[in-house]
Amino acid sequence: MGISTLAGVLLAVFAQTAAAEVKVGFVNSDRIMKEAVPAKKAQQKLEKEFEKRDQDLQRMAKQLQGMQEGLEKNGVTMAEGEHRAKEREFNDLNRDFQRKQREFREDLNQRRNEELAGVLERANKTIKAIAEAEKFDIIFQEAVYASPRIDITDKVIKALTETK
């Protein structure tokens, strides 16, 4: 939604309720995704799920580094055939490492998106419940500036912590 469209919508809302007071709220989504218990649990779940693959990649990286150092250190003294074989082995392992690293990142991003979508869905339901209970007319999740007076992020984080 563009700023001019948003301004038009706000003007329409304010014009329709000129006699009544409009109750506006703001929620910082970034803070919710970093500080809310469900978001932290999702992060821990991802770390545990991908821990073994991450360790395997770290081992491969160390192995590659050792192979490269060995080639640089002993390359001049090796027989030509042995040197080519070691380089080929290094290149094969490096290609395998690059592929596994790319797959790891893709899988991690996909799982992170899935987990965070669930957290975001819970957060939105919580925000809606707070808005209805406290009779907010509108709650924004994105703003260039929001006064701390209308920021309900702490309430949302607390409510997400209390609900299972």
PDB file of C-alpha atoms in Angstrom:
ATOM      1  CA  MET A   1       0.000   0.000   0.000  1.00  0.00           C
ATOM      2  CA  GLY A   2       1.496   3.337  -1.036  1.00  0.00           C
ATOM      3  CA  ILE A   3       1.823   6.240   1.358  1.00  0.00           C
ATOM      4  CA  SER A   4      -0.784   8.314  -0.503  1.00  0.00           C
ATOM      5  CA  THR A   5      -3.247   5.396  -0.405  1.00  0.00           C
ATOM      6  CA  LEU A   6      -2.545   4.845   3.275  1.00  0.00           C
ATOM      7  CA  ALA A   7      -2.994   8.554   3.969  1.00  0.00           C
ATOM      8  CA  GLY A   8      -6.316   8.469   2.100  1.00  0.00           C
ATOM      9  CA  VAL A   9      -7.504   5.477   4.098  1.00  0.00           C
ATOM     10  CA  LEU A  10      -6.486   7.152   7.347  1.00  0.00           C
ATOM     11  CA  LEU A  11      -8.224  10.376   6.390  1.00  0.00           C
ATOM     12  CA  ALA A  12     -11.380   8.439   5.550  1.00  0.00           C
ATOM     13  CA  VAL A  13     -11.242   6.577   8.872  1.00  0.00           C
ATOM     14  CA  PHE A  14     -10.626   9.776  10.809  1.00  0.00           C
ATOM     15  CA  ALA A  15     -13.311  11.688   8.908  1.00  0.00           C
ATOM     16  CA  GLN A  16     -15.930   9.007   9.562  1.00  0.00           C
ATOM     17  CA  THR A  17     -15.148   8.946  13.250  1.00  0.00           C
ATOM     18  CA  ALA A  18     -14.569  12.661  13.772  1.00  0.00           C
ATOM     19  CA  ALA A  19     -16.959  12.752  16.694  1.00  0.00           C
ATOM     20  CA  ALA A  20     -15.594   9.567  18.246  1.00  0.00           C
ATOM     21  CA  GLU A  21     -11.998   9.137  19.345  1.00  0.00           C
ATOM     22  CA  VAL A  22      -9.931   6.835  17.137  1.00  0.00           C
ATOM     23  CA  LYS A  23      -7.721   4.388  19.019  1.00  0.00           C
ATOM     24  CA  VAL A  24      -4.527   3.623  17.098  1.00  0.00           C
ATOM     25  CA  GLY A  25      -1.839   1.100  18.003  1.00  0.00           C
ATOM     26  CA  PHE A  26       1.528   0.039  16.686  1.00  0.00           C
ATOM     27  CA  VAL A  27       3.385  -3.275  16.857  1.00  0.00           C
ATOM     28  CA  ASN A  28       7.076  -3.717  16.071  1.00  0.00           C
ATOM     29  CA  SER A  29       7.143  -7.031  14.165  1.00  0.00           C
ATOM     30  CA  ASP A  30      10.941  -7.240  14.221  1.00  0.00           C
ATOM     31  CA  ARG A  31      10.976  -7.129  18.022  1.00  0.00           C
ATOM     32  CA  ILE A  32       8.303  -9.814  18.194  1.00  0.00           C
ATOM     33  CA  MET A  33      10.318 -12.079  15.882  1.00  0.00           C
ATOM     34  CA  LYS A  34      13.422 -11.586  18.054  1.00  0.00           C
ATOM     35  CA  GLU A  35      12.026 -11.392  21.594  1.00  0.00           C
ATOM     36  CA  ALA A  36       8.824 -13.449  21.750  1.00  0.00           C
ATOM     37  CA  VAL A  37       9.132 -16.897  23.321  1.00  0.00           C
ATOM     38  CA  PRO A  38       7.611 -18.716  20.296  1.00  0.00           C
ATOM     39  CA  ALA A  39      10.147 -17.014  18.004  1.00  0.00           C
ATOM     40  CA  LYS A  40      13.034 -17.981  20.294  1.00  0.00           C
ATOM     41  CA  LYS A  41      11.756 -21.574  20.460  1.00  0.00           C
ATOM     42  CA  ALA A  42      11.508 -21.687  16.665  1.00  0.00           C
ATOM     43  CA  GLN A  43      15.117 -20.478  16.408  1.00  0.00           C
ATOM     44  CA  GLN A  44      16.301 -23.096  18.911  1.00  0.00           C
ATOM     45  CA  LYS A  45      14.404 -25.795  17.029  1.00  0.00           C
ATOM     46  CA  LEU A  46      16.113 -24.783  13.779  1.00  0.00           C
ATOM     47  CA  GLU A  47      19.538 -24.716  15.409  1.00  0.00           C
ATOM     48  CA  LYS A  48      19.028 -28.208  16.786  1.00  0.00           C
ATOM     49  CA  GLU A  49      17.615 -29.501  13.489  1.00  0.00           C
ATOM     50  CA  PHE A  50      20.557 -28.198  11.442  1.00  0.00           C
ATOM     51  CA  GLU A  51      23.330 -28.656  14.015  1.00  0.00           C
ATOM     52  CA  LYS A  52      24.709 -31.946  12.607  1.00  0.00           C
ATOM     53  CA  ARG A  53      24.792 -30.697   9.016  1.00  0.00           C
ATOM     54  CA  ASP A  54      26.519 -27.500  10.145  1.00  0.00           C
ATOM     55  CA  GLN A  55      29.151 -29.506  12.008  1.00  0.00           C
ATOM     56  CA  ASP A  56      29.678 -31.729   8.939  1.00  0.00           C
ATOM     57  CA  LEU A  57      30.230 -28.632   6.794  1.00  0.00           C
ATOM     58  CA  GLN A  58      32.706 -27.232   9.303  1.00  0.00           C
ATOM     59  CA  ARG A  59      34.614 -30.526   9.243  1.00  0.00           C
ATOM     60  CA  MET A  60      34.705 -30.483   5.444  1.00  0.00           C
ATOM     61  CA  ALA A  61      35.953 -26.880   5.462  1.00  0.00           C
ATOM     62  CA  LYS A  62      38.804 -27.832   7.825  1.00  0.00           C
ATOM     63  CA  GLN A  63      39.631 -30.844   5.657  1.00  0.00           C
ATOM     64  CA  LEU A  64      39.737 -28.626   2.553  1.00  0.00           C
ATOM     65  CA  GLN A  65      41.939 -26.119   4.322  1.00  0.00           C
ATOM     66  CA  GLY A  66      44.311 -28.893   5.393  1.00  0.00           C
ATOM     67  CA  MET A  67      44.429 -30.290   1.857  1.00  0.00           C
ATOM     68  CA  GLN A  68      45.143 -26.850   0.400  1.00  0.00           C
ATOM     69  CA  GLU A  69      47.916 -26.194   2.911  1.00  0.00           C
ATOM     70  CA  GLY A  70      49.385 -29.617   2.135  1.00  0.00           C
ATOM     71  CA  LEU A  71      49.347 -28.895  -1.596  1.00  0.00           C
ATOM     72  CA  GLU A  72      51.001 -25.511  -1.091  1.00  0.00           C
ATOM     73  CA  LYS A  73      53.604 -26.875   1.321  1.00  0.00           C
ATOM     74  CA  ASN A  74      54.468 -30.145  -0.432  1.00  0.00           C
ATOM     75  CA  GLY A  75      53.397 -29.384  -3.992  1.00  0.00           C
ATOM     76  CA  VAL A  76      56.880 -28.662  -5.262  1.00  0.00           C
ATOM     77  CA  THR A  77      58.363 -31.848  -3.885  1.00  0.00           C
ATOM     78  CA  MET A  78      55.540 -34.138  -5.098  1.00  0.00           C
ATOM     79  CA  ALA A  79      55.750 -36.148  -8.270  1.00  0.00           C
ATOM     80  CA  GLU A  80      53.695 -34.619 -11.100  1.00  0.00           C
ATOM     81  CA  GLY A  81      51.135 -37.461 -11.123  1.00  0.00           C
ATOM     82  CA  GLU A  82      50.713 -37.368  -7.350  1.00  0.00           C
ATOM     83  CA  HIS A  83      50.309 -33.567  -7.441  1.00  0.00           C
ATOM     84  CA  ARG A  84      47.583 -33.798 -10.119  1.00  0.00           C
ATOM     85  CA  ALA A  85      45.805 -36.547  -8.165  1.00  0.00           C
ATOM     86  CA  LYS A  86      45.861 -34.431  -4.970  1.00  0.00           C
ATOM     87  CA  GLU A  87      44.575 -31.389  -6.858  1.00  0.00           C
ATOM     88  CA  ARG A  88      41.789 -33.462  -8.418  1.00  0.00           C
ATOM     89  CA  GLU A  89      40.871 -34.847  -4.976  1.00  0.00           C
ATOM     90  CA  PHE A  90      40.880 -31.294  -3.584  1.00  0.00           C
ATOM     91  CA  ASN A  91      38.700 -29.990  -6.445  1.00  0.00           C
ATOM     92  CA  ASP A  92      36.220 -32.869  -6.095  1.00  0.00           C
ATOM     93  CA  LEU A  93      35.905 -32.317  -2.356  1.00  0.00           C
ATOM     94  CA  ASN A  94      35.593 -28.559  -2.866  1.00  0.00           C
ATOM     95  CA  ARG A  95      32.767 -29.049  -5.396  1.00  0.00           C
ATOM     96  CA  ASP A  96      31.007 -31.411  -2.970  1.00  0.00           C
ATOM     97  CA  PHE A  97      31.475 -28.882  -0.165  1.00  0.00           C
ATOM     98  CA  GLN A  98      30.055 -26.017  -2.270  1.00  0.00           C
ATOM     99  CA  ARG A  99      27.020 -28.140  -3.221  1.00  0.00           C
ATOM    100  CA  LYS A 100      26.348 -29.215   0.365  1.00  0.00           C
ATOM    101  CA  GLN A 101      26.785 -25.659   1.611  1.00  0.00           C
ATOM    102  CA  ARG A 102      24.273 -24.353  -0.982  1.00  0.00           C
ATOM    103  CA  GLU A 103      21.768 -27.096  -0.114  1.00  0.00           C
ATOM    104  CA  PHE A 104      22.239 -26.358   3.591  1.00  0.00           C
ATOM    105  CA  ARG A 105      21.474 -22.651   3.089  1.00  0.00           C
ATOM    106  CA  GLU A 106      18.438 -23.397   0.909  1.00  0.00           C
ATOM    107  CA  ASP A 107      17.034 -25.949   3.371  1.00  0.00           C
ATOM    108  CA  LEU A 108      17.697 -23.668   6.342  1.00  0.00           C
ATOM    109  CA  ASN A 109      15.998 -20.705   4.648  1.00  0.00           C
ATOM    110  CA  GLN A 110      12.982 -22.804   3.727  1.00  0.00           C
ATOM    111  CA  ARG A 111      12.613 -24.201   7.258  1.00  0.00           C
ATOM    112  CA  ARG A 112      13.168 -20.741   8.798  1.00  0.00           C
ATOM    113  CA  ASN A 113      10.404 -19.330   6.606  1.00  0.00           C
ATOM    114  CA  GLU A 114       8.074 -22.175   7.631  1.00  0.00           C
ATOM    115  CA  GLU A 115       8.795 -21.730  11.348  1.00  0.00           C
ATOM    116  CA  LEU A 116       8.537 -17.945  11.265  1.00  0.00           C
ATOM    117  CA  ALA A 117       5.270 -18.112   9.320  1.00  0.00           C
ATOM    118  CA  GLY A 118       3.789 -20.064  12.237  1.00  0.00           C
ATOM    119  CA  VAL A 119       5.103 -17.511  14.742  1.00  0.00           C
ATOM    120  CA  LEU A 120       3.772 -14.652  12.624  1.00  0.00           C
ATOM    121  CA  GLU A 121       0.349 -16.304  12.398  1.00  0.00           C
ATOM    122  CA  ARG A 122       0.208 -16.657  16.204  1.00  0.00           C
ATOM    123  CA  ALA A 123       1.384 -13.066  16.635  1.00  0.00           C
ATOM    124  CA  ASN A 124      -1.287 -11.759  14.260  1.00  0.00           C
ATOM    125  CA  LYS A 125      -4.009 -13.672  16.130  1.00  0.00           C
ATOM    126  CA  THR A 126      -2.700 -12.256  19.404  1.00  0.00           C
ATOM    127  CA  ILE A 127      -2.621  -8.723  17.992  1.00  0.00           C
ATOM    128  CA  LYS A 128      -6.187  -9.110  16.747  1.00  0.00           C
ATOM    129  CA  ALA A 129      -7.332 -10.404  20.154  1.00  0.00           C
ATOM    130  CA  ILE A 130      -5.707  -7.451  21.920  1.00  0.00           C
ATOM    131  CA  ALA A 131      -7.193  -5.028  19.382  1.00  0.00           C
ATOM    132  CA  GLU A 132     -10.687  -6.430  19.923  1.00  0.00           C
ATOM    133  CA  ALA A 133     -10.375  -6.630  23.710  1.00  0.00           C
ATOM    134  CA  GLU A 134      -9.041  -3.088  24.029  1.00  0.00           C
ATOM    135  CA  LYS A 135     -11.216  -1.662  21.238  1.00  0.00           C
ATOM    136  CA  PHE A 136      -8.484  -0.452  18.896  1.00  0.00           C
ATOM    137  CA  ASP A 137      -9.690   0.949  15.588  1.00  0.00           C
ATOM    138  CA  ILE A 138      -6.461   0.162  13.772  1.00  0.00           C
ATOM    139  CA  ILE A 139      -3.056  -1.336  14.583  1.00  0.00           C
ATOM    140  CA  PHE A 140      -0.067  -0.783  12.315  1.00  0.00           C
ATOM    141  CA  GLN A 141       2.820  -3.216  11.982  1.00  0.00           C
ATOM    142  CA  GLU A 142       5.015  -1.013   9.820  1.00  0.00           C
ATOM    143  CA  ALA A 143       5.646   2.686  10.354  1.00  0.00           C
ATOM    144  CA  VAL A 144       8.424   5.174   9.832  1.00  0.00           C
ATOM    145  CA  TYR A 145       7.715   6.496  13.303  1.00  0.00           C
ATOM    146  CA  ALA A 146       5.362   5.440  16.082  1.00  0.00           C
ATOM    147  CA  SER A 147       5.042   7.137  19.421  1.00  0.00           C
ATOM    148  CA  PRO A 148       5.853   4.889  22.392  1.00  0.00           C
ATOM    149  CA  ARG A 149       2.401   5.901  23.668  1.00  0.00           C
ATOM    150  CA  ILE A 150       0.703   3.754  20.991  1.00  0.00           C
ATOM    151  CA  ASP A 151       3.293   0.929  20.879  1.00  0.00           C
ATOM    152  CA  ILE A 152       1.685  -2.305  22.135  1.00  0.00           C
ATOM    153  CA  THR A 153       4.610  -4.574  21.217  1.00  0.00           C
ATOM    154  CA  ASP A 154       5.354  -5.425  24.862  1.00  0.00           C
ATOM    155  CA  LYS A 155       1.712  -6.488  25.402  1.00  0.00           C
ATOM    156  CA  VAL A 156       1.877  -8.749  22.354  1.00  0.00           C
ATOM    157  CA  ILE A 157       5.186 -10.323  23.438  1.00  0.00           C
ATOM    158  CA  LYS A 158       3.792 -10.899  26.932  1.00  0.00           C
ATOM    159  CA  ALA A 159       0.565 -12.421  25.554  1.00  0.00           C
ATOM    160  CA  LEU A 160       2.548 -14.730  23.234  1.00  0.00           C
ATOM    161  CA  THR A 161       4.620 -15.859  26.202  1.00  0.00           C
ATOM    162  CA  GLU A 162       1.530 -16.635  28.263  1.00  0.00           C
ATOM    163  CA  THR A 163      -0.282 -18.614  25.552  1.00  0.00           C
ATOM    164  CA  LYS A 164       0.863 -22.027  24.435  1.00  0.00           C
TER     165      LYS A 164
END
